[in-house]
Amino acid sequence: MTKSFDFSPAAIAQLAHADVARALAEDVGTGDLTAGLIAPDQGASAHVLARENAVVCGQAWVQAAILALDPQAHIRWHVQDGGRCEANQVVFEVQGRAQALLTAERTALNFLQLLSAVATKTATYVAVVAGTRAAIVDTRKTLPGLRLAQKYAVRCGGGTNHRIGLYDAVLIKENHIAAAGGIAQVLQQAAKMAKEADFVEIEVETLEQLAQALDAGARMVLLDNMSVPHLHEAVRMNAAKANPAILEISGGVTLNGLRALAETGVDRISIGTLTKDVQATDYSMRFETLAGTPA
């Protein structure tokens, strides 16, 4: 839905390069004192194992980390981004200079474990709503500096991106409505001021507010913390309109209640926990051989 980032392979590679540059500067600083114990011309071969079932994500970041330190390293992936791996499966193999691989290991795995965790969690939520019209959507509740990376991971898990930031779409919440003087007033202002926005969405908390928003011409409405019976009524009210709005659910969404929410007939369910409450996927790098200068 967003136009502010295209998520093409080239754009992802560029994003990963920038993210990794910051991460390596943070970790390596003036040099890796421990890797310095290894001869500079020592070669190495290693593989990375997944310790649990997961949806893999982070290939560009792994490659950026390793190739930044050894441009001649060779990486062979067994599972691509968006693909599923099983516990104890080899996700990728790498050959290169031992020093470089040892220094890059933690940065590469940090990105791989975080982004795979987001993709895996998203895929779990997507599976629960399968067969309904509801899309699983992320939010702005992301790790500072890693928003685009996490939103890419949501896509790898089968989810949908909400707005990227405050600059590309309008999401009118209760404080905006209060400051503007009401639902109709704030929507009128948005129509004048936000013509370049990807979309304009307004948040409502009651069926009365929904009726006001729909009467004012809202094209996208966020139903905040509504009960399942109220959501069914909201869908019915919206369907009765000649030009129905896109309806989105937000607030208090849990995996246990997710299917019931999706079966109300809403279009989207936005979930902050996809990116803010994730448990890192467990990966481990193991060196297989250390033999001479890498080819």
PDB file of C-alpha atoms in Angstrom:
ATOM      1  CA  MET A   1       0.000   0.000   0.000  1.00  0.00           C
ATOM      2  CA  THR A   2       2.913   2.367   0.661  1.00  0.00           C
ATOM      3  CA  LYS A   3       4.798   4.224  -2.047  1.00  0.00           C
ATOM      4  CA  SER A   4       7.672   5.421   0.137  1.00  0.00           C
ATOM      5  CA  PHE A   5       9.766   2.232  -0.114  1.00  0.00           C
ATOM      6  CA  ASP A   6       9.529  -0.267  -2.951  1.00  0.00           C
ATOM      7  CA  PHE A   7      11.129  -3.302  -1.235  1.00  0.00           C
ATOM      8  CA  SER A   8      12.747  -4.359  -4.515  1.00  0.00           C
ATOM      9  CA  PRO A   9      15.829  -6.631  -4.263  1.00  0.00           C
ATOM     10  CA  ALA A  10      18.096  -3.689  -5.084  1.00  0.00           C
ATOM     11  CA  ALA A  11      16.465  -1.504  -2.441  1.00  0.00           C
ATOM     12  CA  ILE A  12      16.687  -4.277   0.153  1.00  0.00           C
ATOM     13  CA  ALA A  13      20.378  -4.781  -0.626  1.00  0.00           C
ATOM     14  CA  GLN A  14      21.015  -1.067  -0.184  1.00  0.00           C
ATOM     15  CA  LEU A  15      19.041  -1.008   3.061  1.00  0.00           C
ATOM     16  CA  ALA A  16      20.924  -4.033   4.400  1.00  0.00           C
ATOM     17  CA  HIS A  17      24.262  -2.440   3.522  1.00  0.00           C
ATOM     18  CA  ALA A  18      23.397   0.682   5.532  1.00  0.00           C
ATOM     19  CA  ASP A  19      22.044  -1.294   8.511  1.00  0.00           C
ATOM     20  CA  VAL A  20      25.090  -3.548   8.582  1.00  0.00           C
ATOM     21  CA  ALA A  21      27.536  -0.652   8.312  1.00  0.00           C
ATOM     22  CA  ARG A  22      26.080   0.826  11.514  1.00  0.00           C
ATOM     23  CA  ALA A  23      26.046  -2.553  13.239  1.00  0.00           C
ATOM     24  CA  LEU A  24      29.661  -3.362  12.359  1.00  0.00           C
ATOM     25  CA  ALA A  25      30.831   0.078  13.470  1.00  0.00           C
ATOM     26  CA  GLU A  26      29.063  -0.503  16.788  1.00  0.00           C
ATOM     27  CA  ASP A  27      30.499  -3.998  17.286  1.00  0.00           C
ATOM     28  CA  VAL A  28      33.971  -3.879  15.754  1.00  0.00           C
ATOM     29  CA  GLY A  29      35.002  -0.324  16.591  1.00  0.00           C
ATOM     30  CA  THR A  30      38.786  -0.046  16.181  1.00  0.00           C
ATOM     31  CA  GLY A  31      39.173  -3.778  15.534  1.00  0.00           C
ATOM     32  CA  ASP A  32      38.253  -7.303  16.625  1.00  0.00           C
ATOM     33  CA  LEU A  33      40.875  -8.118  19.257  1.00  0.00           C
ATOM     34  CA  THR A  34      39.907 -11.782  19.504  1.00  0.00           C
ATOM     35  CA  ALA A  35      39.808 -12.499  15.773  1.00  0.00           C
ATOM     36  CA  GLY A  36      43.243 -10.886  15.612  1.00  0.00           C
ATOM     37  CA  LEU A  37      44.597 -14.048  17.246  1.00  0.00           C
ATOM     38  CA  ILE A  38      43.972 -15.876  13.941  1.00  0.00           C
ATOM     39  CA  ALA A  39      46.470 -15.588  11.071  1.00  0.00           C
ATOM     40  CA  PRO A  40      45.210 -13.121   8.406  1.00  0.00           C
ATOM     41  CA  ASP A  41      45.604 -15.662   5.607  1.00  0.00           C
ATOM     42  CA  GLN A  42      43.829 -18.508   7.417  1.00  0.00           C
ATOM     43  CA  GLY A  43      40.850 -19.858   5.475  1.00  0.00           C
ATOM     44  CA  ALA A  44      37.618 -21.132   6.941  1.00  0.00           C
ATOM     45  CA  SER A  45      34.500 -23.040   5.986  1.00  0.00           C
ATOM     46  CA  ALA A  46      31.372 -22.816   8.125  1.00  0.00           C
ATOM     47  CA  HIS A  47      27.641 -23.433   8.123  1.00  0.00           C
ATOM     48  CA  VAL A  48      24.732 -21.906  10.001  1.00  0.00           C
ATOM     49  CA  LEU A  49      22.099 -24.148  11.566  1.00  0.00           C
ATOM     50  CA  ALA A  50      18.577 -23.258  12.587  1.00  0.00           C
ATOM     51  CA  ARG A  51      17.933 -24.636  16.063  1.00  0.00           C
ATOM     52  CA  GLU A  52      14.150 -24.444  15.636  1.00  0.00           C
ATOM     53  CA  ASN A  53      11.482 -24.362  12.948  1.00  0.00           C
ATOM     54  CA  ALA A  54      11.265 -20.918  11.402  1.00  0.00           C
ATOM     55  CA  VAL A  55      10.533 -18.754   8.396  1.00  0.00           C
ATOM     56  CA  VAL A  56      13.942 -17.548   7.254  1.00  0.00           C
ATOM     57  CA  CYS A  57      14.540 -13.843   6.712  1.00  0.00           C
ATOM     58  CA  GLY A  58      17.677 -11.717   6.584  1.00  0.00           C
ATOM     59  CA  GLN A  59      19.668 -13.002   3.631  1.00  0.00           C
ATOM     60  CA  ALA A  60      20.720  -9.550   2.405  1.00  0.00           C
ATOM     61  CA  TRP A  61      21.887  -8.543   5.886  1.00  0.00           C
ATOM     62  CA  VAL A  62      23.933 -11.707   6.368  1.00  0.00           C
ATOM     63  CA  GLN A  63      25.598 -11.251   3.000  1.00  0.00           C
ATOM     64  CA  ALA A  64      26.280  -7.560   3.657  1.00  0.00           C
ATOM     65  CA  ALA A  65      27.945  -8.375   6.985  1.00  0.00           C
ATOM     66  CA  ILE A  66      30.188 -11.117   5.633  1.00  0.00           C
ATOM     67  CA  LEU A  67      31.086  -9.464   2.336  1.00  0.00           C
ATOM     68  CA  ALA A  68      31.894  -6.162   4.041  1.00  0.00           C
ATOM     69  CA  LEU A  69      34.774  -7.934   5.786  1.00  0.00           C
ATOM     70  CA  ASP A  70      35.671 -10.446   3.080  1.00  0.00           C
ATOM     71  CA  PRO A  71      34.475  -9.430  -0.410  1.00  0.00           C
ATOM     72  CA  GLN A  72      35.771 -12.745  -1.775  1.00  0.00           C
ATOM     73  CA  ALA A  73      33.741 -14.908   0.597  1.00  0.00           C
ATOM     74  CA  HIS A  74      31.381 -17.407  -1.005  1.00  0.00           C
ATOM     75  CA  ILE A  75      27.919 -17.882   0.539  1.00  0.00           C
ATOM     76  CA  ARG A  76      25.538 -20.643  -0.512  1.00  0.00           C
ATOM     77  CA  TRP A  77      21.967 -20.470   0.762  1.00  0.00           C
ATOM     78  CA  HIS A  78      19.895 -23.594   1.297  1.00  0.00           C
ATOM     79  CA  VAL A  79      16.763 -21.658   2.337  1.00  0.00           C
ATOM     80  CA  GLN A  80      15.750 -18.355   0.770  1.00  0.00           C
ATOM     81  CA  ASP A  81      13.961 -15.459   2.478  1.00  0.00           C
ATOM     82  CA  GLY A  82      10.350 -16.432   3.111  1.00  0.00           C
ATOM     83  CA  GLY A  83      11.171 -20.142   3.010  1.00  0.00           C
ATOM     84  CA  ARG A  84      10.660 -22.450   5.961  1.00  0.00           C
ATOM     85  CA  CYS A  85      13.435 -24.318   7.725  1.00  0.00           C
ATOM     86  CA  GLU A  86      13.274 -27.092  10.298  1.00  0.00           C
ATOM     87  CA  ALA A  87      15.241 -27.519  13.491  1.00  0.00           C
ATOM     88  CA  ASN A  88      18.870 -28.549  12.836  1.00  0.00           C
ATOM     89  CA  GLN A  89      18.621 -27.706   9.130  1.00  0.00           C
ATOM     90  CA  VAL A  90      21.569 -25.944   7.480  1.00  0.00           C
ATOM     91  CA  VAL A  91      20.367 -22.528   6.323  1.00  0.00           C
ATOM     92  CA  PHE A  92      23.549 -21.421   4.577  1.00  0.00           C
ATOM     93  CA  GLU A  93      27.207 -22.340   4.096  1.00  0.00           C
ATOM     94  CA  VAL A  94      30.111 -19.916   3.761  1.00  0.00           C
ATOM     95  CA  GLN A  95      33.760 -20.054   2.822  1.00  0.00           C
ATOM     96  CA  GLY A  96      36.239 -17.238   3.281  1.00  0.00           C
ATOM     97  CA  ARG A  97      38.885 -15.766   5.557  1.00  0.00           C
ATOM     98  CA  ALA A  98      38.599 -17.026   9.125  1.00  0.00           C
ATOM     99  CA  GLN A  99      39.171 -13.597  10.647  1.00  0.00           C
ATOM    100  CA  ALA A 100      36.379 -12.048   8.587  1.00  0.00           C
ATOM    101  CA  LEU A 101      33.893 -14.814   9.338  1.00  0.00           C
ATOM    102  CA  LEU A 102      34.605 -14.673  13.054  1.00  0.00           C
ATOM    103  CA  THR A 103      34.182 -10.901  13.138  1.00  0.00           C
ATOM    104  CA  ALA A 104      31.024 -10.888  11.011  1.00  0.00           C
ATOM    105  CA  GLU A 105      29.383 -13.832  12.794  1.00  0.00           C
ATOM    106  CA  ARG A 106      27.502 -11.979  15.540  1.00  0.00           C
ATOM    107  CA  THR A 107      26.311  -9.097  13.362  1.00  0.00           C
ATOM    108  CA  ALA A 108      25.121 -11.500  10.659  1.00  0.00           C
ATOM    109  CA  LEU A 109      23.298 -13.744  13.131  1.00  0.00           C
ATOM    110  CA  ASN A 110      21.786 -10.792  15.009  1.00  0.00           C
ATOM    111  CA  PHE A 111      19.992  -9.695  11.861  1.00  0.00           C
ATOM    112  CA  LEU A 112      19.087 -13.237  10.845  1.00  0.00           C
ATOM    113  CA  GLN A 113      17.622 -14.126  14.246  1.00  0.00           C
ATOM    114  CA  LEU A 114      15.603 -10.906  14.576  1.00  0.00           C
ATOM    115  CA  LEU A 115      14.189 -10.811  11.061  1.00  0.00           C
ATOM    116  CA  SER A 116      13.428 -14.535  11.023  1.00  0.00           C
ATOM    117  CA  ALA A 117      11.581 -14.105  14.320  1.00  0.00           C
ATOM    118  CA  VAL A 118       9.405 -11.363  12.835  1.00  0.00           C
ATOM    119  CA  ALA A 119       8.729 -13.380   9.683  1.00  0.00           C
ATOM    120  CA  THR A 120       7.933 -16.508  11.679  1.00  0.00           C
ATOM    121  CA  LYS A 121       5.560 -14.732  14.044  1.00  0.00           C
ATOM    122  CA  THR A 122       3.819 -13.027  11.137  1.00  0.00           C
ATOM    123  CA  ALA A 123       3.391 -16.357   9.337  1.00  0.00           C
ATOM    124  CA  THR A 124       1.774 -17.806  12.472  1.00  0.00           C
ATOM    125  CA  TYR A 125      -0.820 -15.023  12.545  1.00  0.00           C
ATOM    126  CA  VAL A 126      -1.394 -15.223   8.786  1.00  0.00           C
ATOM    127  CA  ALA A 127      -2.113 -18.945   9.048  1.00  0.00           C
ATOM    128  CA  VAL A 128      -4.783 -18.367  11.688  1.00  0.00           C
ATOM    129  CA  VAL A 129      -6.798 -16.011   9.447  1.00  0.00           C
ATOM    130  CA  ALA A 130      -6.443 -18.140   6.285  1.00  0.00           C
ATOM    131  CA  GLY A 131      -9.699 -18.361   4.382  1.00  0.00           C
ATOM    132  CA  THR A 132     -11.025 -15.018   5.630  1.00  0.00           C
ATOM    133  CA  ARG A 133     -10.679 -11.678   3.890  1.00  0.00           C
ATOM    134  CA  ALA A 134      -8.542 -10.234   6.698  1.00  0.00           C
ATOM    135  CA  ALA A 135      -4.936  -9.274   5.997  1.00  0.00           C
ATOM    136  CA  ILE A 136      -2.409  -9.255   8.841  1.00  0.00           C
ATOM    137  CA  VAL A 137      -0.832  -5.795   9.030  1.00  0.00           C
ATOM    138  CA  ASP A 138       2.153  -4.415  10.943  1.00  0.00           C
ATOM    139  CA  THR A 139       2.453  -1.087  12.795  1.00  0.00           C
ATOM    140  CA  ARG A 140       5.060   1.558  13.643  1.00  0.00           C
ATOM    141  CA  LYS A 141       5.964  -0.328  16.841  1.00  0.00           C
ATOM    142  CA  THR A 142       9.364  -1.304  15.496  1.00  0.00           C
ATOM    143  CA  LEU A 143      12.938  -1.206  16.784  1.00  0.00           C
ATOM    144  CA  PRO A 144      14.371   2.290  16.195  1.00  0.00           C
ATOM    145  CA  GLY A 145      16.557   2.304  13.102  1.00  0.00           C
ATOM    146  CA  LEU A 146      15.327  -1.110  11.902  1.00  0.00           C
ATOM    147  CA  ARG A 147      11.785  -0.285  10.788  1.00  0.00           C
ATOM    148  CA  LEU A 148      12.260  -1.053   7.103  1.00  0.00           C
ATOM    149  CA  ALA A 149      14.102  -4.274   7.878  1.00  0.00           C
ATOM    150  CA  GLN A 150      11.300  -5.426  10.156  1.00  0.00           C
ATOM    151  CA  LYS A 151       8.622  -4.428   7.679  1.00  0.00           C
ATOM    152  CA  TYR A 152      10.436  -6.449   5.031  1.00  0.00           C
ATOM    153  CA  ALA A 153      10.383  -9.403   7.443  1.00  0.00           C
ATOM    154  CA  VAL A 154       6.621  -8.995   7.867  1.00  0.00           C
ATOM    155  CA  ARG A 155       6.291  -9.327   4.093  1.00  0.00           C
ATOM    156  CA  CYS A 156       8.434 -12.464   4.115  1.00  0.00           C
ATOM    157  CA  GLY A 157       6.008 -13.927   6.651  1.00  0.00           C
ATOM    158  CA  GLY A 158       3.026 -13.227   4.413  1.00  0.00           C
ATOM    159  CA  GLY A 159       1.877 -10.058   6.161  1.00  0.00           C
ATOM    160  CA  THR A 160       1.066  -6.595   4.837  1.00  0.00           C
ATOM    161  CA  ASN A 161       2.740  -3.291   5.650  1.00  0.00           C
ATOM    162  CA  HIS A 162       0.868  -0.373   7.153  1.00  0.00           C
ATOM    163  CA  ARG A 163       2.331   3.098   6.649  1.00  0.00           C
ATOM    164  CA  ILE A 164       6.118   3.278   6.814  1.00  0.00           C
ATOM    165  CA  GLY A 165       6.150   6.420   8.955  1.00  0.00           C
ATOM    166  CA  LEU A 166       4.398   9.661   9.727  1.00  0.00           C
ATOM    167  CA  TYR A 167       5.305  11.065   6.304  1.00  0.00           C
ATOM    168  CA  ASP A 168       3.591   8.719   3.866  1.00  0.00           C
ATOM    169  CA  ALA A 169       0.039   8.272   5.170  1.00  0.00           C
ATOM    170  CA  VAL A 170      -2.475   9.864   7.525  1.00  0.00           C
ATOM    171  CA  LEU A 171      -3.787   8.050  10.600  1.00  0.00           C
ATOM    172  CA  ILE A 172      -6.174  10.265  12.549  1.00  0.00           C
ATOM    173  CA  LYS A 173      -6.509   9.286  16.209  1.00  0.00           C
ATOM    174  CA  GLU A 174      -8.654  10.552  19.069  1.00  0.00           C
ATOM    175  CA  ASN A 175      -6.329  13.412  19.986  1.00  0.00           C
ATOM    176  CA  HIS A 176      -6.235  14.602  16.363  1.00  0.00           C
ATOM    177  CA  ILE A 177     -10.040  14.495  16.282  1.00  0.00           C
ATOM    178  CA  ALA A 178     -10.318  16.455  19.537  1.00  0.00           C
ATOM    179  CA  ALA A 179      -7.814  19.070  18.404  1.00  0.00           C
ATOM    180  CA  ALA A 180      -9.535  19.508  15.030  1.00  0.00           C
ATOM    181  CA  GLY A 181     -13.014  19.852  16.529  1.00  0.00           C
ATOM    182  CA  GLY A 182     -14.627  16.598  15.434  1.00  0.00           C
ATOM    183  CA  ILE A 183     -14.640  13.705  12.985  1.00  0.00           C
ATOM    184  CA  ALA A 184     -16.191  15.554  10.047  1.00  0.00           C
ATOM    185  CA  GLN A 185     -13.912  18.540  10.537  1.00  0.00           C
ATOM    186  CA  VAL A 186     -10.698  16.547  10.699  1.00  0.00           C
ATOM    187  CA  LEU A 187     -11.629  14.503   7.604  1.00  0.00           C
ATOM    188  CA  GLN A 188     -12.355  17.705   5.688  1.00  0.00           C
ATOM    189  CA  GLN A 189      -8.963  19.046   6.710  1.00  0.00           C
ATOM    190  CA  ALA A 190      -7.263  15.818   5.670  1.00  0.00           C
ATOM    191  CA  ALA A 191      -8.888  15.991   2.240  1.00  0.00           C
ATOM    192  CA  LYS A 192      -7.359  19.436   1.761  1.00  0.00           C
ATOM    193  CA  MET A 193      -3.936  18.895   3.282  1.00  0.00           C
ATOM    194  CA  ALA A 194      -3.014  15.265   2.589  1.00  0.00           C
ATOM    195  CA  LYS A 195      -3.556  14.815  -1.132  1.00  0.00           C
ATOM    196  CA  GLU A 196      -0.131  13.171  -1.538  1.00  0.00           C
ATOM    197  CA  ALA A 197      -0.696  10.638   1.258  1.00  0.00           C
ATOM    198  CA  ASP A 198      -0.863   6.951   0.416  1.00  0.00           C
ATOM    199  CA  PHE A 199      -4.095   6.803   2.387  1.00  0.00           C
ATOM    200  CA  VAL A 200      -6.134   8.626   5.029  1.00  0.00           C
ATOM    201  CA  GLU A 201      -7.419   6.505   7.902  1.00  0.00           C
ATOM    202  CA  ILE A 202      -9.429   7.549  10.924  1.00  0.00           C
ATOM    203  CA  GLU A 203      -9.649   5.723  14.242  1.00  0.00           C
ATOM    204  CA  VAL A 204     -12.999   5.270  15.975  1.00  0.00           C
ATOM    205  CA  GLU A 205     -13.880   3.647  19.292  1.00  0.00           C
ATOM    206  CA  THR A 206     -17.681   3.384  19.072  1.00  0.00           C
ATOM    207  CA  LEU A 207     -20.345   2.547  16.510  1.00  0.00           C
ATOM    208  CA  GLU A 208     -21.617   6.100  16.783  1.00  0.00           C
ATOM    209  CA  GLN A 209     -18.208   7.436  15.797  1.00  0.00           C
ATOM    210  CA  LEU A 210     -18.084   4.935  12.930  1.00  0.00           C
ATOM    211  CA  ALA A 211     -21.417   6.229  11.624  1.00  0.00           C
ATOM    212  CA  GLN A 212     -20.080   9.792  11.762  1.00  0.00           C
ATOM    213  CA  ALA A 213     -16.902   8.812   9.933  1.00  0.00           C
ATOM    214  CA  LEU A 214     -18.755   6.924   7.199  1.00  0.00           C
ATOM    215  CA  ASP A 215     -21.234   9.789   6.754  1.00  0.00           C
ATOM    216  CA  ALA A 216     -18.271  12.170   6.426  1.00  0.00           C
ATOM    217  CA  GLY A 217     -16.847  10.092   3.593  1.00  0.00           C
ATOM    218  CA  ALA A 218     -14.116   8.135   5.384  1.00  0.00           C
ATOM    219  CA  ARG A 219     -12.460   5.664   3.030  1.00  0.00           C
ATOM    220  CA  MET A 220     -10.501   3.760   5.667  1.00  0.00           C
ATOM    221  CA  VAL A 221     -11.512   3.295   9.303  1.00  0.00           C
ATOM    222  CA  LEU A 222      -9.581   1.813  12.220  1.00  0.00           C
ATOM    223  CA  LEU A 223     -11.900   0.110  14.726  1.00  0.00           C
ATOM    224  CA  ASP A 224     -10.088   0.416  18.036  1.00  0.00           C
ATOM    225  CA  ASN A 225     -10.660  -2.162  20.784  1.00  0.00           C
ATOM    226  CA  MET A 226     -14.210  -3.032  19.747  1.00  0.00           C
ATOM    227  CA  SER A 227     -15.935  -6.202  20.951  1.00  0.00           C
ATOM    228  CA  VAL A 228     -16.693  -8.973  18.471  1.00  0.00           C
ATOM    229  CA  PRO A 229     -20.464  -8.200  18.456  1.00  0.00           C
ATOM    230  CA  HIS A 230     -19.724  -4.524  17.783  1.00  0.00           C
ATOM    231  CA  LEU A 231     -17.323  -5.504  15.008  1.00  0.00           C
ATOM    232  CA  HIS A 232     -20.034  -7.571  13.327  1.00  0.00           C
ATOM    233  CA  GLU A 233     -22.341  -4.553  13.510  1.00  0.00           C
ATOM    234  CA  ALA A 234     -19.586  -2.277  12.185  1.00  0.00           C
ATOM    235  CA  VAL A 235     -19.141  -4.528   9.152  1.00  0.00           C
ATOM    236  CA  ARG A 236     -22.907  -4.537   8.573  1.00  0.00           C
ATOM    237  CA  MET A 237     -23.084  -0.724   8.801  1.00  0.00           C
ATOM    238  CA  ASN A 238     -20.203  -0.334   6.391  1.00  0.00           C
ATOM    239  CA  ALA A 239     -21.602  -2.857   3.883  1.00  0.00           C
ATOM    240  CA  ALA A 240     -24.847  -0.882   3.742  1.00  0.00           C
ATOM    241  CA  LYS A 241     -22.998   2.081   2.268  1.00  0.00           C
ATOM    242  CA  ALA A 242     -22.908   2.577  -1.499  1.00  0.00           C
ATOM    243  CA  ASN A 243     -19.140   2.974  -1.326  1.00  0.00           C
ATOM    244  CA  PRO A 244     -17.912   0.958   1.702  1.00  0.00           C
ATOM    245  CA  ALA A 245     -14.715   1.876   3.494  1.00  0.00           C
ATOM    246  CA  ILE A 246     -11.787  -0.399   4.277  1.00  0.00           C
ATOM    247  CA  LEU A 247     -12.214  -1.591   7.870  1.00  0.00           C
ATOM    248  CA  GLU A 248      -9.234  -2.360  10.075  1.00  0.00           C
ATOM    249  CA  ILE A 249      -9.081  -3.754  13.614  1.00  0.00           C
ATOM    250  CA  SER A 250      -6.478  -2.689  16.144  1.00  0.00           C
ATOM    251  CA  GLY A 251      -5.893  -2.919  19.867  1.00  0.00           C
ATOM    252  CA  GLY A 252      -5.669  -5.899  22.181  1.00  0.00           C
ATOM    253  CA  VAL A 253      -5.361  -8.461  19.395  1.00  0.00           C
ATOM    254  CA  THR A 254      -4.131 -11.842  20.625  1.00  0.00           C
ATOM    255  CA  LEU A 255      -3.459 -15.070  18.801  1.00  0.00           C
ATOM    256  CA  ASN A 256      -6.195 -16.867  20.732  1.00  0.00           C
ATOM    257  CA  GLY A 257      -8.926 -14.439  19.679  1.00  0.00           C
ATOM    258  CA  LEU A 258      -7.600 -13.720  16.223  1.00  0.00           C
ATOM    259  CA  ARG A 259      -9.800 -16.074  14.209  1.00  0.00           C
ATOM    260  CA  ALA A 260     -12.988 -14.682  15.725  1.00  0.00           C
ATOM    261  CA  LEU A 261     -11.890 -11.165  14.824  1.00  0.00           C
ATOM    262  CA  ALA A 262     -11.081 -12.172  11.248  1.00  0.00           C
ATOM    263  CA  GLU A 263     -14.448 -13.900  10.844  1.00  0.00           C
ATOM    264  CA  THR A 264     -16.297 -10.635  11.511  1.00  0.00           C
ATOM    265  CA  GLY A 265     -15.544  -9.706   7.897  1.00  0.00           C
ATOM    266  CA  VAL A 266     -13.058  -6.865   8.425  1.00  0.00           C
ATOM    267  CA  ASP A 267     -10.400  -6.194   5.802  1.00  0.00           C
ATOM    268  CA  ARG A 268      -7.299  -5.779   7.949  1.00  0.00           C
ATOM    269  CA  ILE A 269      -6.020  -6.591  11.424  1.00  0.00           C
ATOM    270  CA  SER A 270      -3.024  -4.538  12.569  1.00  0.00           C
ATOM    271  CA  ILE A 271      -0.834  -6.091  15.252  1.00  0.00           C
ATOM    272  CA  GLY A 272       2.025  -4.306  17.007  1.00  0.00           C
ATOM    273  CA  THR A 273       3.356  -7.503  18.525  1.00  0.00           C
ATOM    274  CA  LEU A 274       4.576  -8.689  15.128  1.00  0.00           C
ATOM    275  CA  THR A 275       7.584  -6.391  15.476  1.00  0.00           C
ATOM    276  CA  LYS A 276       7.817  -5.307  19.106  1.00  0.00           C
ATOM    277  CA  ASP A 277       7.379  -8.562  21.050  1.00  0.00           C
ATOM    278  CA  VAL A 278       9.462 -11.142  19.227  1.00  0.00           C
ATOM    279  CA  GLN A 279      11.665 -13.943  20.513  1.00  0.00           C
ATOM    280  CA  ALA A 280      14.802 -14.286  18.428  1.00  0.00           C
ATOM    281  CA  THR A 281      15.064 -17.385  16.266  1.00  0.00           C
ATOM    282  CA  ASP A 282      17.926 -19.580  17.444  1.00  0.00           C
ATOM    283  CA  TYR A 283      20.740 -19.939  14.909  1.00  0.00           C
ATOM    284  CA  SER A 284      24.259 -21.231  15.382  1.00  0.00           C
ATOM    285  CA  MET A 285      27.394 -20.957  13.225  1.00  0.00           C
ATOM    286  CA  ARG A 286      29.786 -23.909  13.208  1.00  0.00           C
ATOM    287  CA  PHE A 287      33.239 -23.935  11.625  1.00  0.00           C
ATOM    288  CA  GLU A 288      33.867 -27.114   9.650  1.00  0.00           C
ATOM    289  CA  THR A 289      37.464 -26.719   8.459  1.00  0.00           C
ATOM    290  CA  LEU A 290      40.357 -24.349   8.818  1.00  0.00           C
ATOM    291  CA  ALA A 291      42.746 -24.932   5.965  1.00  0.00           C
ATOM    292  CA  GLY A 292      45.065 -22.463   4.315  1.00  0.00           C
ATOM    293  CA  THR A 293      44.358 -19.318   2.387  1.00  0.00           C
ATOM    294  CA  PRO A 294      40.820 -19.223   0.927  1.00  0.00           C
ATOM    295  CA  ALA A 295      40.585 -19.599  -2.841  1.00  0.00           C
TER     296      ALA A 295
END
